[in-house]
């Protein structure tokens, strides 16, 4: 008999049905004339209760083997459950133990473990209720992202993980090299001779797929990337990872207004999809992690996002009846406390801030007519601050060249990017969403390390 997912059995299974399940034992309880065990296969928060009778072949030997963490296969018949909190259970008529688990050393016991402890057993932590729920939500959100863009006719493109350009100009890059680190070739100036390296030049792990996405948008109009990006930023905080996933759409023949509209529609779609497809998990987060999770989702889905300029945002922050840790002044970037004040306290819903000073934004953002601001936008959300950052791109060759010079970047390194403005340039725009920040925001999880299966942070890359 083919095996069934426990989630499907719990939802649709009926008494007298024969089923076969495979999974891991969560708990075992022995009584005088029979035993219970809870089996979970990761498909749902809830486990399926299995009743074991002494008539089972090798009953006593099996009981010794089915400790918490053991892997099993059960074939049996569904019956109406007499216990609370479950509709059906399985009366087992065949039980196979694939792998035993030593109860003395198995680190996951039936108690609440701290997330700090669970990070030390990254190979086992996804068997817990919380991390299991996180990764089901992460999966659903990933699926929603693809569905959203595919329905709109966007082309999913795979941008390179190894790149020769620093998209943001921030300098926080991981170098990719095949040089022998014990015998690094150097020039007379003592600088590293990267001409002897694999690519004949210095190469990095990408910080963004945006510039390459712009290349593809100039052929296909609407494209998006969804893949890993890397920042060598030595930040040991609850909001930073060295390896994380980014979603980056790029839309040709589009201005800042269209960019903001797409970002708002995109967020609403993902939240709605996750609420519909992970209702049990989202309810769990609301009960156990953050009791505002469902209200936050509702706030995203059912509100028109407020839209203000950066200049208006500064004026509102200057009028605020509270003191900020970071000073508020025109020309300075908004800090997380400023963003959260606007979204959480002032407007009490998501806010899109646009038209930032050119001095604090990247070279590729379109210069506005005032020559002081660029057509950039950030989506600010309650509880987290910035969740999306985007802009209309500078499509005018002469102005882009001037901006590259102002930011002291090399036009020679960006010759191909400038070519896009020489040959059939069009207004275009796009944005970037840090996927882990989104999952953290959706679930209410306090640390970004707990919303990615294998977090990469400073001094942490175990396997």
mmCIF file of C-alpha atoms in Angstrom, residues 125-374:
data_model
loop_
_atom_site.group_PDB
_atom_site.id
_atom_site.type_symbol
_atom_site.label_atom_id
_atom_site.label_comp_id
_atom_site.label_asym_id
_atom_site.label_seq_id
_atom_site.Cartn_x
_atom_site.Cartn_y
_atom_site.Cartn_z
ATOM 1 C CA UNK A 125 15.785 21.215 15.261
ATOM 2 C CA UNK A 126 13.394 21.005 12.285
ATOM 3 C CA UNK A 127 11.672 18.098 14.119
ATOM 4 C CA UNK A 128 10.279 20.542 16.694
ATOM 5 C CA UNK A 129 6.812 22.066 16.384
ATOM 6 C CA UNK A 130 8.060 25.628 16.005
ATOM 7 C CA UNK A 131 10.779 25.038 13.428
ATOM 8 C CA UNK A 132 8.545 22.644 11.530
ATOM 9 C CA UNK A 133 5.892 25.354 11.322
ATOM 10 C CA UNK A 134 8.483 27.926 10.227
ATOM 11 C CA UNK A 135 9.688 25.800 7.336
ATOM 12 C CA UNK A 136 6.161 24.965 6.161
ATOM 13 C CA UNK A 137 5.387 28.703 6.108
ATOM 14 C CA UNK A 138 8.678 29.336 4.308
ATOM 15 C CA UNK A 139 7.717 26.748 1.693
ATOM 16 C CA UNK A 140 4.241 28.244 1.226
ATOM 17 C CA UNK A 141 5.641 31.775 0.909
ATOM 18 C CA UNK A 142 8.142 30.550 -1.707
ATOM 19 C CA UNK A 143 5.329 28.951 -3.664
ATOM 20 C CA UNK A 144 3.260 32.148 -3.405
ATOM 21 C CA UNK A 145 6.128 34.233 -4.783
ATOM 22 C CA UNK A 146 6.416 32.074 -7.873
ATOM 23 C CA UNK A 147 2.647 31.930 -8.357
ATOM 24 C CA UNK A 148 2.303 35.707 -8.081
ATOM 25 C CA UNK A 149 4.895 36.470 -10.738
ATOM 26 C CA UNK A 150 4.090 33.550 -13.020
ATOM 27 C CA UNK A 151 0.408 34.547 -13.143
ATOM 28 C CA UNK A 152 1.523 38.002 -14.256
ATOM 29 C CA UNK A 153 3.700 36.611 -17.033
ATOM 30 C CA UNK A 154 7.071 37.356 -15.409
ATOM 31 C CA UNK A 155 10.050 35.262 -16.470
ATOM 32 C CA UNK A 156 11.971 33.630 -13.606
ATOM 33 C CA UNK A 157 15.657 34.135 -14.302
ATOM 34 C CA UNK A 158 18.705 32.636 -12.623
ATOM 35 C CA UNK A 159 21.308 35.316 -12.017
ATOM 36 C CA UNK A 160 24.925 34.345 -11.250
ATOM 37 C CA UNK A 161 26.106 33.703 -7.709
ATOM 38 C CA UNK A 162 29.657 34.570 -8.770
ATOM 39 C CA UNK A 163 29.950 38.132 -10.042
ATOM 40 C CA UNK A 164 32.576 40.730 -10.866
ATOM 41 C CA UNK A 165 30.460 43.720 -9.804
ATOM 42 C CA UNK A 166 29.452 45.168 -6.443
ATOM 43 C CA UNK A 167 25.863 46.200 -7.079
ATOM 44 C CA UNK A 168 25.478 48.370 -3.994
ATOM 45 C CA UNK A 169 29.012 49.759 -3.791
ATOM 46 C CA UNK A 170 29.062 48.893 -0.094
ATOM 47 C CA UNK A 171 32.186 46.741 -0.251
ATOM 48 C CA UNK A 172 30.848 43.986 2.032
ATOM 49 C CA UNK A 173 31.591 41.104 -0.308
ATOM 50 C CA UNK A 174 32.955 37.581 -0.053
ATOM 51 C CA UNK A 175 35.842 37.083 -2.459
ATOM 52 C CA UNK A 176 35.771 33.927 -4.580
ATOM 53 C CA UNK A 177 39.232 32.606 -5.352
ATOM 54 C CA UNK A 178 41.104 29.483 -6.413
ATOM 55 C CA UNK A 179 44.494 30.951 -5.468
ATOM 56 C CA UNK A 180 46.716 28.977 -3.125
ATOM 57 C CA UNK A 181 46.331 30.934 0.112
ATOM 58 C CA UNK A 182 49.758 29.690 1.279
ATOM 59 C CA UNK A 183 51.436 31.192 -1.791
ATOM 60 C CA UNK A 184 49.398 34.196 -2.892
ATOM 61 C CA UNK A 185 50.831 35.803 -6.066
ATOM 62 C CA UNK A 186 51.530 39.500 -5.604
ATOM 63 C CA UNK A 187 52.393 42.438 -7.832
ATOM 64 C CA UNK A 188 55.413 44.685 -7.235
ATOM 65 C CA UNK A 189 53.039 46.935 -5.279
ATOM 66 C CA UNK A 190 52.346 43.973 -2.923
ATOM 67 C CA UNK A 191 48.701 43.919 -4.033
ATOM 68 C CA UNK A 192 47.269 40.505 -4.893
ATOM 69 C CA UNK A 193 47.700 39.593 -8.564
ATOM 70 C CA UNK A 194 44.164 38.507 -9.399
ATOM 71 C CA UNK A 195 45.117 38.062 -13.062
ATOM 72 C CA UNK A 196 46.486 34.692 -11.956
ATOM 73 C CA UNK A 197 43.181 33.743 -10.358
ATOM 74 C CA UNK A 198 40.527 31.489 -11.913
ATOM 75 C CA UNK A 199 38.609 34.302 -13.656
ATOM 76 C CA UNK A 200 41.643 36.464 -14.352
ATOM 77 C CA UNK A 201 40.199 39.181 -12.149
ATOM 78 C CA UNK A 202 38.729 39.595 -8.685
ATOM 79 C CA UNK A 203 35.355 37.885 -8.273
ATOM 80 C CA UNK A 204 32.787 37.874 -5.492
ATOM 81 C CA UNK A 205 29.688 36.135 -4.220
ATOM 82 C CA UNK A 206 26.757 38.245 -5.358
ATOM 83 C CA UNK A 207 25.062 40.770 -3.071
ATOM 84 C CA UNK A 208 22.160 41.174 -5.504
ATOM 85 C CA UNK A 209 20.910 39.885 -8.824
ATOM 86 C CA UNK A 210 19.450 43.264 -9.759
ATOM 87 C CA UNK A 211 21.946 44.455 -12.391
ATOM 88 C CA UNK A 212 21.733 41.155 -14.265
ATOM 89 C CA UNK A 213 17.940 41.248 -13.907
ATOM 90 C CA UNK A 214 17.994 44.629 -15.665
ATOM 91 C CA UNK A 215 19.843 42.953 -18.554
ATOM 92 C CA UNK A 216 17.080 40.370 -18.895
ATOM 93 C CA UNK A 217 14.273 42.914 -18.473
ATOM 94 C CA UNK A 218 15.605 44.674 -21.568
ATOM 95 C CA UNK A 219 14.713 41.535 -23.541
ATOM 96 C CA UNK A 220 11.704 40.084 -21.740
ATOM 97 C CA UNK A 221 10.055 43.176 -20.134
ATOM 98 C CA UNK A 222 9.058 41.578 -16.830
ATOM 99 C CA UNK A 223 11.443 39.265 -14.968
ATOM 100 C CA UNK A 224 12.234 38.243 -11.400
ATOM 101 C CA UNK A 225 15.024 36.561 -9.493
ATOM 102 C CA UNK A 226 14.597 34.424 -6.389
ATOM 103 C CA UNK A 227 17.839 33.031 -5.062
ATOM 104 C CA UNK A 228 20.640 33.259 -2.498
ATOM 105 C CA UNK A 229 22.710 36.413 -1.967
ATOM 106 C CA UNK A 230 25.669 37.074 0.314
ATOM 107 C CA UNK A 231 26.927 39.898 2.529
ATOM 108 C CA UNK A 232 30.239 39.776 4.373
ATOM 109 C CA UNK A 233 28.848 42.119 6.998
ATOM 110 C CA UNK A 234 30.196 41.304 10.456
ATOM 111 C CA UNK A 235 26.831 41.823 12.159
ATOM 112 C CA UNK A 236 25.912 39.407 14.923
ATOM 113 C CA UNK A 237 22.334 40.610 15.303
ATOM 114 C CA UNK A 238 18.897 39.022 15.214
ATOM 115 C CA UNK A 239 18.281 40.674 11.803
ATOM 116 C CA UNK A 240 21.404 39.791 9.792
ATOM 117 C CA UNK A 241 22.609 36.736 7.886
ATOM 118 C CA UNK A 242 25.695 36.307 5.728
ATOM 119 C CA UNK A 243 23.717 34.126 3.285
ATOM 120 C CA UNK A 244 20.071 34.890 2.626
ATOM 121 C CA UNK A 245 17.505 34.721 -0.167
ATOM 122 C CA UNK A 246 16.308 37.693 -2.173
ATOM 123 C CA UNK A 247 13.306 38.252 -4.430
ATOM 124 C CA UNK A 248 13.997 40.890 -7.071
ATOM 125 C CA UNK A 249 11.522 41.720 -9.843
ATOM 126 C CA UNK A 250 12.556 44.057 -12.650
ATOM 127 C CA UNK A 251 9.887 45.676 -14.822
ATOM 128 C CA UNK A 252 10.543 47.416 -18.136
ATOM 129 C CA UNK A 253 8.388 50.360 -19.244
ATOM 130 C CA UNK A 254 7.595 51.062 -15.585
ATOM 131 C CA UNK A 255 7.983 54.095 -13.300
ATOM 132 C CA UNK A 256 8.133 54.474 -9.520
ATOM 133 C CA UNK A 257 4.343 54.534 -9.229
ATOM 134 C CA UNK A 258 4.037 51.156 -10.956
ATOM 135 C CA UNK A 259 6.858 49.820 -8.778
ATOM 136 C CA UNK A 260 5.048 50.816 -5.571
ATOM 137 C CA UNK A 261 1.760 49.355 -6.829
ATOM 138 C CA UNK A 262 3.428 46.007 -7.601
ATOM 139 C CA UNK A 263 5.184 45.865 -4.218
ATOM 140 C CA UNK A 264 1.922 46.436 -2.349
ATOM 141 C CA UNK A 265 0.000 43.869 -4.399
ATOM 142 C CA UNK A 266 2.873 41.389 -3.974
ATOM 143 C CA UNK A 267 2.928 41.572 -0.159
ATOM 144 C CA UNK A 268 -0.846 41.256 0.104
ATOM 145 C CA UNK A 269 -0.836 38.185 -2.147
ATOM 146 C CA UNK A 270 1.848 36.332 -0.176
ATOM 147 C CA UNK A 271 0.211 36.976 3.201
ATOM 148 C CA UNK A 272 -3.194 35.869 1.874
ATOM 149 C CA UNK A 273 -1.719 32.697 0.378
ATOM 150 C CA UNK A 274 0.101 31.732 3.571
ATOM 151 C CA UNK A 275 -2.976 32.350 5.727
ATOM 152 C CA UNK A 276 -5.027 30.094 3.448
ATOM 153 C CA UNK A 277 -2.437 27.313 3.121
ATOM 154 C CA UNK A 278 -0.789 27.316 6.572
ATOM 155 C CA UNK A 279 -3.723 28.184 8.823
ATOM 156 C CA UNK A 280 -2.736 25.691 11.550
ATOM 157 C CA UNK A 281 0.878 26.918 11.611
ATOM 158 C CA UNK A 282 -0.091 30.606 11.649
ATOM 159 C CA UNK A 283 -2.498 29.954 14.526
ATOM 160 C CA UNK A 284 0.366 28.267 16.384
ATOM 161 C CA UNK A 285 2.595 31.331 15.944
ATOM 162 C CA UNK A 286 -0.229 33.554 17.136
ATOM 163 C CA UNK A 287 -0.671 31.444 20.283
ATOM 164 C CA UNK A 288 2.925 30.535 21.139
ATOM 165 C CA UNK A 289 5.278 33.106 19.570
ATOM 166 C CA UNK A 290 3.581 36.472 19.048
ATOM 167 C CA UNK A 291 -0.114 37.078 19.680
ATOM 168 C CA UNK A 292 -0.228 39.809 17.022
ATOM 169 C CA UNK A 293 0.771 37.562 14.082
ATOM 170 C CA UNK A 294 -2.749 37.165 12.695
ATOM 171 C CA UNK A 295 -3.630 40.819 13.299
ATOM 172 C CA UNK A 296 -0.449 41.865 11.485
ATOM 173 C CA UNK A 297 -1.358 39.693 8.497
ATOM 174 C CA UNK A 298 -4.851 41.173 8.449
ATOM 175 C CA UNK A 299 -3.334 44.671 8.618
ATOM 176 C CA UNK A 300 -1.234 43.944 5.511
ATOM 177 C CA UNK A 301 -4.011 42.306 3.499
ATOM 178 C CA UNK A 302 -6.880 44.684 4.237
ATOM 179 C CA UNK A 303 -5.255 48.131 4.259
ATOM 180 C CA UNK A 304 -4.193 50.479 1.499
ATOM 181 C CA UNK A 305 -0.560 51.258 2.252
ATOM 182 C CA UNK A 306 0.116 54.880 3.252
ATOM 183 C CA UNK A 307 2.367 56.705 0.772
ATOM 184 C CA UNK A 308 4.526 59.679 1.743
ATOM 185 C CA UNK A 309 7.731 61.311 0.534
ATOM 186 C CA UNK A 310 10.976 61.121 2.477
ATOM 187 C CA UNK A 311 10.705 64.887 3.076
ATOM 188 C CA UNK A 312 7.221 64.423 4.557
ATOM 189 C CA UNK A 313 8.502 61.528 6.675
ATOM 190 C CA UNK A 314 11.278 63.709 8.127
ATOM 191 C CA UNK A 315 8.756 66.435 8.980
ATOM 192 C CA UNK A 316 6.495 63.902 10.723
ATOM 193 C CA UNK A 317 9.427 62.470 12.689
ATOM 194 C CA UNK A 318 10.544 65.939 13.767
ATOM 195 C CA UNK A 319 7.042 66.558 15.146
ATOM 196 C CA UNK A 320 6.944 63.221 16.995
ATOM 197 C CA UNK A 321 6.306 63.488 20.734
ATOM 198 C CA UNK A 322 9.168 61.149 21.543
ATOM 199 C CA UNK A 323 12.960 61.178 21.524
ATOM 200 C CA UNK A 324 14.780 58.967 19.049
ATOM 201 C CA UNK A 325 18.178 57.417 19.652
ATOM 202 C CA UNK A 326 19.331 58.511 16.188
ATOM 203 C CA UNK A 327 18.845 62.173 15.242
ATOM 204 C CA UNK A 328 16.278 63.077 12.604
ATOM 205 C CA UNK A 329 17.538 65.369 9.866
ATOM 206 C CA UNK A 330 16.993 65.737 6.142
ATOM 207 C CA UNK A 331 19.765 63.927 4.297
ATOM 208 C CA UNK A 332 20.257 61.163 6.883
ATOM 209 C CA UNK A 333 18.973 57.668 6.245
ATOM 210 C CA UNK A 334 15.929 56.526 8.206
ATOM 211 C CA UNK A 335 16.840 54.147 11.021
ATOM 212 C CA UNK A 336 14.757 51.164 12.101
ATOM 213 C CA UNK A 337 13.291 53.126 15.036
ATOM 214 C CA UNK A 338 12.138 55.882 12.647
ATOM 215 C CA UNK A 339 10.617 53.384 10.217
ATOM 216 C CA UNK A 340 8.793 51.515 12.966
ATOM 217 C CA UNK A 341 7.451 54.736 14.465
ATOM 218 C CA UNK A 342 5.912 55.696 11.128
ATOM 219 C CA UNK A 343 4.376 52.265 10.442
ATOM 220 C CA UNK A 344 3.510 51.129 13.976
ATOM 221 C CA UNK A 345 2.629 54.239 15.914
ATOM 222 C CA UNK A 346 1.763 57.014 13.487
ATOM 223 C CA UNK A 347 -0.083 55.314 10.614
ATOM 224 C CA UNK A 348 -0.585 51.881 12.263
ATOM 225 C CA UNK A 349 -0.261 50.166 8.871
ATOM 226 C CA UNK A 350 2.351 49.682 6.131
ATOM 227 C CA UNK A 351 3.878 52.869 4.757
ATOM 228 C CA UNK A 352 5.719 53.445 1.471
ATOM 229 C CA UNK A 353 8.300 56.245 1.683
ATOM 230 C CA UNK A 354 9.592 57.572 -1.656
ATOM 231 C CA UNK A 355 11.986 60.151 -3.116
ATOM 232 C CA UNK A 356 15.039 59.802 -0.877
ATOM 233 C CA UNK A 357 18.101 62.108 -0.959
ATOM 234 C CA UNK A 358 20.459 61.018 -3.730
ATOM 235 C CA UNK A 359 23.434 61.056 -1.350
ATOM 236 C CA UNK A 360 22.184 58.055 0.640
ATOM 237 C CA UNK A 361 21.022 55.903 -2.262
ATOM 238 C CA UNK A 362 22.710 53.797 -4.945
ATOM 239 C CA UNK A 363 24.069 55.173 -8.232
ATOM 240 C CA UNK A 364 21.498 53.381 -10.409
ATOM 241 C CA UNK A 365 18.409 55.119 -8.955
ATOM 242 C CA UNK A 366 16.711 57.673 -11.220
ATOM 243 C CA UNK A 367 17.525 61.298 -10.415
ATOM 244 C CA UNK A 368 14.434 63.420 -9.832
ATOM 245 C CA UNK A 369 13.938 66.842 -11.420
ATOM 246 C CA UNK A 370 14.910 68.602 -8.161
ATOM 247 C CA UNK A 371 18.468 67.217 -8.566
ATOM 248 C CA UNK A 372 18.426 66.428 -4.821
ATOM 249 C CA UNK A 373 16.347 63.249 -4.594
ATOM 250 C CA UNK A 374 16.054 59.967 -6.459
#
